[in-house]
């Protein structure tokens, strides 16, 4: 006769006498006697040591200015001027050059993509997003910074558009929690926003019961997970760390919830908007 898997509880599971109660709740495959015990277990699970984030490539990325010079997109003078004004504006070099109208947007995109060693799509047709996969909740897509537009089911590869810098940790989190490998293509910021809007309208049409919730701290996350367990009777929880938040995926038969727990005081804009 099994016991409640919460080690501080250890209540016996009364299989014959109280079948209703004996049903209990399943969390990550183990039996728990109550919502409180699931919450406790989830809270402990969220404290598990973070997975070490893989280091970026062995070589430091080439500087954007060097790449743009190499592409012949800007002159030495232009670069100097942009670097100078960058000091007062605090903008990134690519943004600065665009703001000063000193380099074609496509050249900057090309250089940013080269810097990250990925492909780029200068004229991305956002309607492709409508025909792509839509099983990720929109707010998760937004927080990850990766908008899917095509899937290779056989290879479990998801073609996604992103902006610079490439959200590598989000790509690793996606692989860990969904089993899909993201193949990123860089697009301009405005194009990415359009792609996200298109994704939102497409995902809403599909009407799946999937939600994304930003929660402050692991206590609030554990309470949410316990609520899901109560609703679905059996859920699993898996976690992955992104740069600025922990992504917790809670899956049951009827619903999938993505919980985003910001890990920095001021989360990235994507997470902030998701609230
Ligand atoms: Zn218990």
Short mmCIF file of C-alpha atoms and ligand atoms in Angstrom, two decimals:
data_model
loop_
_atom_site.label_atom_id
_atom_site.label_comp_id
_atom_site.label_asym_id
_atom_site.label_seq_id
_atom_site.Cartn_x
_atom_site.Cartn_y
_atom_site.Cartn_z
CA UNK A 1 0.00 0.00 0.00
CA UNK A 2 1.70 3.22 -1.14
CA UNK A 3 2.12 6.35 0.89
CA UNK A 4 1.76 10.02 0.05
CA UNK A 5 4.97 10.94 -1.77
CA UNK A 6 5.39 14.11 0.24
CA UNK A 7 8.01 13.03 2.77
CA UNK A 8 6.66 15.35 5.49
CA UNK A 9 3.26 13.67 5.18
CA UNK A 10 3.67 9.98 4.39
CA UNK A 11 -0.03 9.27 4.84
CA UNK A 12 -1.05 5.77 3.77
CA UNK A 13 -3.15 5.50 0.68
CA UNK A 14 -6.40 3.81 1.73
CA UNK A 15 -7.18 1.87 -1.39
CA UNK A 16 -10.33 -0.04 -0.54
CA UNK A 17 -11.95 1.81 2.29
CA UNK A 18 -12.23 5.24 0.74
CA UNK A 19 -11.98 4.91 -3.01
CA UNK A 20 -12.78 8.57 -3.63
CA UNK A 21 -10.08 9.80 -1.38
CA UNK A 22 -7.74 7.03 -2.47
CA UNK A 23 -7.86 8.55 -5.93
CA UNK A 24 -5.76 11.36 -4.53
CA UNK A 25 -3.63 13.40 -6.88
CA UNK A 26 -0.78 12.42 -9.12
CA UNK A 27 2.15 14.74 -9.47
CA UNK A 28 5.13 13.76 -11.61
CA UNK A 29 3.86 10.19 -11.49
CA UNK A 30 3.69 9.91 -7.71
CA UNK A 31 0.62 9.68 -5.52
CA UNK A 32 -0.17 12.53 -3.11
CA UNK A 33 -2.97 12.60 -0.58
CA UNK A 34 -3.94 16.25 -0.97
CA UNK A 35 -3.53 19.54 -2.78
CA UNK A 36 -1.34 20.78 0.07
CA UNK A 37 1.06 17.89 -0.33
CA UNK A 38 1.34 18.52 -4.07
CA UNK A 39 2.00 22.19 -3.39
CA UNK A 40 4.73 21.26 -0.93
CA UNK A 41 6.34 18.86 -3.35
CA UNK A 42 6.14 21.37 -6.20
CA UNK A 43 7.72 24.04 -4.02
CA UNK A 44 10.65 21.74 -3.24
CA UNK A 45 10.92 20.79 -6.92
CA UNK A 46 11.23 24.43 -7.87
CA UNK A 47 14.22 24.78 -5.54
CA UNK A 48 16.11 22.03 -7.34
CA UNK A 49 19.47 23.34 -8.51
CA UNK A 50 19.35 25.15 -11.80
CA UNK A 51 20.72 23.34 -14.80
CA UNK A 52 24.04 24.81 -15.74
CA UNK A 53 23.57 26.93 -18.81
CA UNK A 54 25.73 25.79 -21.66
CA UNK A 55 28.42 28.27 -22.53
CA UNK A 56 28.06 30.19 -25.73
CA UNK A 57 30.43 29.29 -28.54
CA UNK A 58 34.09 28.93 -27.70
CA UNK A 59 35.00 31.97 -29.75
CA UNK A 60 33.80 35.43 -28.76
CA UNK A 61 31.47 36.87 -31.42
CA UNK A 62 32.92 39.30 -33.87
CA UNK A 63 32.09 42.89 -33.15
CA UNK A 64 29.17 44.23 -35.14
CA UNK A 65 31.16 47.25 -36.29
CA UNK A 66 33.90 45.02 -37.70
CA UNK A 67 31.32 42.91 -39.55
CA UNK A 68 29.59 45.94 -41.00
CA UNK A 69 32.92 47.33 -42.15
CA UNK A 70 33.74 43.95 -43.66
CA UNK A 71 30.42 43.93 -45.51
CA UNK A 72 31.22 47.39 -46.80
CA UNK A 73 27.98 48.66 -45.27
CA UNK A 74 29.52 51.59 -43.40
CA UNK A 75 32.65 53.72 -43.53
CA UNK A 76 35.19 54.03 -40.75
CA UNK A 77 33.93 57.58 -40.17
CA UNK A 78 30.33 56.45 -39.81
CA UNK A 79 31.37 53.77 -37.36
CA UNK A 80 33.32 56.28 -35.27
CA UNK A 81 30.41 58.69 -35.22
CA UNK A 82 27.94 55.96 -34.23
CA UNK A 83 30.25 54.69 -31.47
CA UNK A 84 30.59 58.26 -30.22
CA UNK A 85 26.85 59.02 -30.07
CA UNK A 86 26.21 55.55 -28.65
CA UNK A 87 27.95 56.71 -25.49
CA UNK A 88 25.27 59.28 -24.77
CA UNK A 89 22.23 57.37 -26.03
CA UNK A 90 23.10 53.98 -24.55
CA UNK A 91 21.68 52.30 -27.63
CA UNK A 92 23.22 49.20 -29.15
CA UNK A 93 25.34 49.80 -32.22
CA UNK A 94 22.81 48.40 -34.68
CA UNK A 95 20.03 50.54 -33.22
CA UNK A 96 22.31 53.57 -33.22
CA UNK A 97 23.18 53.20 -36.89
CA UNK A 98 19.51 52.79 -37.77
CA UNK A 99 18.56 55.82 -35.68
CA UNK A 100 21.28 57.89 -37.38
CA UNK A 101 20.09 56.50 -40.70
CA UNK A 102 23.68 55.57 -41.45
CA UNK A 103 23.35 51.98 -42.64
CA UNK A 104 20.72 49.99 -44.54
CA UNK A 105 18.51 47.92 -42.25
CA UNK A 106 19.23 44.78 -44.24
CA UNK A 107 23.00 45.17 -43.84
CA UNK A 108 22.59 45.47 -40.09
CA UNK A 109 20.33 42.43 -40.00
CA UNK A 110 22.84 40.48 -42.06
CA UNK A 111 25.70 41.50 -39.77
CA UNK A 112 23.73 40.69 -36.61
CA UNK A 113 22.85 37.27 -38.01
CA UNK A 114 26.47 36.65 -39.00
CA UNK A 115 27.54 37.68 -35.52
CA UNK A 116 25.26 34.99 -34.06
CA UNK A 117 26.13 32.51 -36.76
CA UNK A 118 22.54 32.00 -37.88
CA UNK A 119 20.57 32.69 -41.06
CA UNK A 120 18.46 35.76 -41.61
CA UNK A 121 15.30 36.54 -43.56
CA UNK A 122 15.33 40.12 -44.87
CA UNK A 123 11.80 39.98 -46.30
CA UNK A 124 10.01 37.49 -44.08
CA UNK A 125 6.42 36.87 -45.11
CA UNK A 126 4.57 36.87 -41.78
CA UNK A 127 1.61 34.97 -43.24
CA UNK A 128 3.86 31.90 -43.07
CA UNK A 129 3.22 31.98 -39.33
CA UNK A 130 -0.48 31.29 -40.01
CA UNK A 131 0.36 27.97 -41.62
CA UNK A 132 2.96 26.99 -39.05
CA UNK A 133 2.49 25.14 -35.76
CA UNK A 134 0.41 26.90 -33.12
CA UNK A 135 0.61 24.61 -30.10
CA UNK A 136 2.71 26.92 -27.94
CA UNK A 137 0.71 29.49 -25.95
CA UNK A 138 1.21 32.98 -27.39
CA UNK A 139 2.60 34.47 -24.21
CA UNK A 140 5.14 31.67 -23.99
CA UNK A 141 6.16 32.42 -27.57
CA UNK A 142 6.50 36.08 -26.64
CA UNK A 143 8.53 35.35 -23.52
CA UNK A 144 10.82 32.95 -25.40
CA UNK A 145 11.35 35.48 -28.15
CA UNK A 146 10.86 32.72 -30.74
CA UNK A 147 7.91 32.75 -33.16
CA UNK A 148 7.45 29.40 -34.94
CA UNK A 149 6.51 29.46 -38.61
CA UNK A 150 7.29 25.94 -39.84
CA UNK A 151 7.76 22.50 -38.36
CA UNK A 152 9.61 19.45 -39.50
CA UNK A 153 7.65 16.76 -37.67
CA UNK A 154 10.01 13.92 -38.59
CA UNK A 155 13.08 15.66 -37.24
CA UNK A 156 11.22 17.57 -34.51
CA UNK A 157 12.71 20.79 -35.74
CA UNK A 158 10.85 24.02 -35.29
CA UNK A 159 11.72 26.89 -37.62
CA UNK A 160 11.42 30.12 -35.67
CA UNK A 161 12.06 33.80 -36.22
CA UNK A 162 13.88 35.84 -33.60
CA UNK A 163 15.68 39.13 -33.20
CA UNK A 164 19.20 39.90 -31.99
CA UNK A 165 20.60 38.76 -29.67
CA UNK A 166 19.55 35.18 -30.37
CA UNK A 167 17.72 33.84 -27.29
CA UNK A 168 19.92 30.78 -26.86
CA UNK A 169 18.73 29.93 -23.37
CA UNK A 170 15.12 30.04 -24.59
CA UNK A 171 16.07 27.62 -27.38
CA UNK A 172 17.60 25.22 -24.85
CA UNK A 173 14.51 25.54 -22.64
CA UNK A 174 12.26 24.76 -25.61
CA UNK A 175 14.23 21.62 -26.36
CA UNK A 176 14.16 20.51 -22.76
CA UNK A 177 10.45 21.06 -22.16
CA UNK A 178 8.99 20.17 -25.55
CA UNK A 179 11.60 18.02 -27.27
CA UNK A 180 11.66 20.39 -30.24
CA UNK A 181 14.88 21.86 -31.58
CA UNK A 182 14.52 25.47 -32.65
CA UNK A 183 16.13 26.49 -35.90
CA UNK A 184 16.38 30.27 -35.64
CA UNK A 185 16.18 32.83 -38.42
CA UNK A 186 16.85 36.44 -37.63
CA UNK A 187 14.39 39.10 -38.75
CA UNK A 188 14.07 42.83 -38.08
CA UNK A 189 12.41 43.88 -34.83
CA UNK A 190 9.27 45.22 -36.54
CA UNK A 191 8.87 42.05 -38.56
CA UNK A 192 9.17 39.97 -35.40
CA UNK A 193 6.40 42.00 -33.73
CA UNK A 194 4.18 41.44 -36.78
CA UNK A 195 4.96 37.73 -36.70
CA UNK A 196 3.97 37.59 -33.04
CA UNK A 197 0.67 39.38 -33.75
CA UNK A 198 -0.03 36.92 -36.55
CA UNK A 199 0.81 34.03 -34.24
CA UNK A 200 -1.58 35.39 -31.62
CA UNK A 201 -4.51 35.54 -34.02
CA UNK A 202 -3.74 32.06 -35.35
CA UNK A 203 -3.32 30.48 -31.93
CA UNK A 204 -6.60 31.97 -30.72
CA UNK A 205 -8.49 30.43 -33.60
CA UNK A 206 -7.25 26.97 -32.68
CA UNK A 207 -8.95 27.39 -29.28
CA UNK A 208 -6.72 25.05 -27.33
CA UNK A 209 -6.76 25.12 -23.60
CA UNK A 210 -3.27 26.41 -23.03
CA UNK A 211 -2.27 29.30 -20.88
CA UNK A 212 0.77 31.22 -19.80
CA UNK A 213 0.93 32.89 -16.42
CA UNK A 214 3.67 35.05 -15.00
CA UNK A 215 3.97 34.34 -11.29
CA UNK A 216 6.11 36.13 -8.75
CA UNK A 217 8.26 33.62 -6.94
CA UNK A 218 8.23 29.85 -6.43
CA UNK A 219 5.58 29.96 -3.67
CA UNK A 220 3.01 31.38 -6.05
CA UNK A 221 4.10 28.90 -8.72
CA UNK A 222 3.71 25.94 -6.35
CA UNK A 223 0.19 27.09 -5.43
CA UNK A 224 -0.72 27.27 -9.13
CA UNK A 225 0.67 23.80 -9.74
CA UNK A 226 -1.36 22.41 -6.85
CA UNK A 227 -4.49 24.02 -8.30
CA UNK A 228 -3.78 22.39 -11.65
CA UNK A 229 -3.32 19.03 -9.93
CA UNK A 230 -6.69 19.43 -8.24
CA UNK A 231 -8.35 20.20 -11.56
CA UNK A 232 -6.66 17.54 -13.64
CA UNK A 233 -6.07 14.89 -10.91
CA UNK A 234 -2.72 14.08 -12.49
CA UNK A 235 -0.10 16.54 -13.67
CA UNK A 236 3.59 16.66 -14.40
CA UNK A 237 5.89 19.59 -13.82
CA UNK A 238 9.11 20.28 -15.65
CA UNK A 239 11.34 23.33 -15.42
CA UNK A 240 13.93 25.04 -17.59
CA UNK A 241 15.87 28.22 -17.03
CA UNK A 242 15.88 31.05 -19.48
CA UNK A 243 18.00 34.16 -19.03
CA UNK A 244 15.48 36.15 -17.07
CA UNK A 245 12.91 33.68 -15.89
CA UNK A 246 12.30 30.07 -15.04
CA UNK A 247 9.85 28.36 -17.37
CA UNK A 248 7.69 25.78 -15.61
CA UNK A 249 5.53 23.56 -17.80
CA UNK A 250 2.60 21.89 -16.05
CA UNK A 251 0.85 19.25 -18.09
CA UNK A 252 -2.33 17.37 -17.38
CA UNK A 253 -4.84 15.54 -19.54
CA UNK A 254 -7.05 18.57 -20.01
CA UNK A 255 -4.66 21.46 -19.92
CA UNK A 256 -1.13 22.65 -20.34
CA UNK A 257 0.04 25.67 -18.37
CA UNK A 258 3.28 27.54 -18.73
CA UNK A 259 4.33 29.38 -15.61
CA UNK A 260 6.99 32.04 -15.98
CA UNK A 261 8.83 32.98 -12.82
CA UNK A 262 10.99 36.06 -13.40
CA UNK A 263 14.45 35.52 -11.92
CA UNK A 264 15.60 39.12 -12.16
CA UNK A 265 14.17 42.26 -10.59
CA UNK A 266 13.24 43.70 -13.93
CA UNK A 267 12.31 40.94 -16.34
CA UNK A 268 12.83 41.33 -20.05
CA UNK A 269 10.15 43.34 -21.88
CA UNK A 270 8.57 40.17 -23.19
CA UNK A 271 7.77 38.95 -19.69
CA UNK A 272 6.63 42.35 -18.55
CA UNK A 273 4.10 42.66 -21.34
CA UNK A 274 2.86 39.15 -20.62
CA UNK A 275 1.44 40.29 -17.31
ZN1 LIG B 1 0.08 13.86 1.94
#
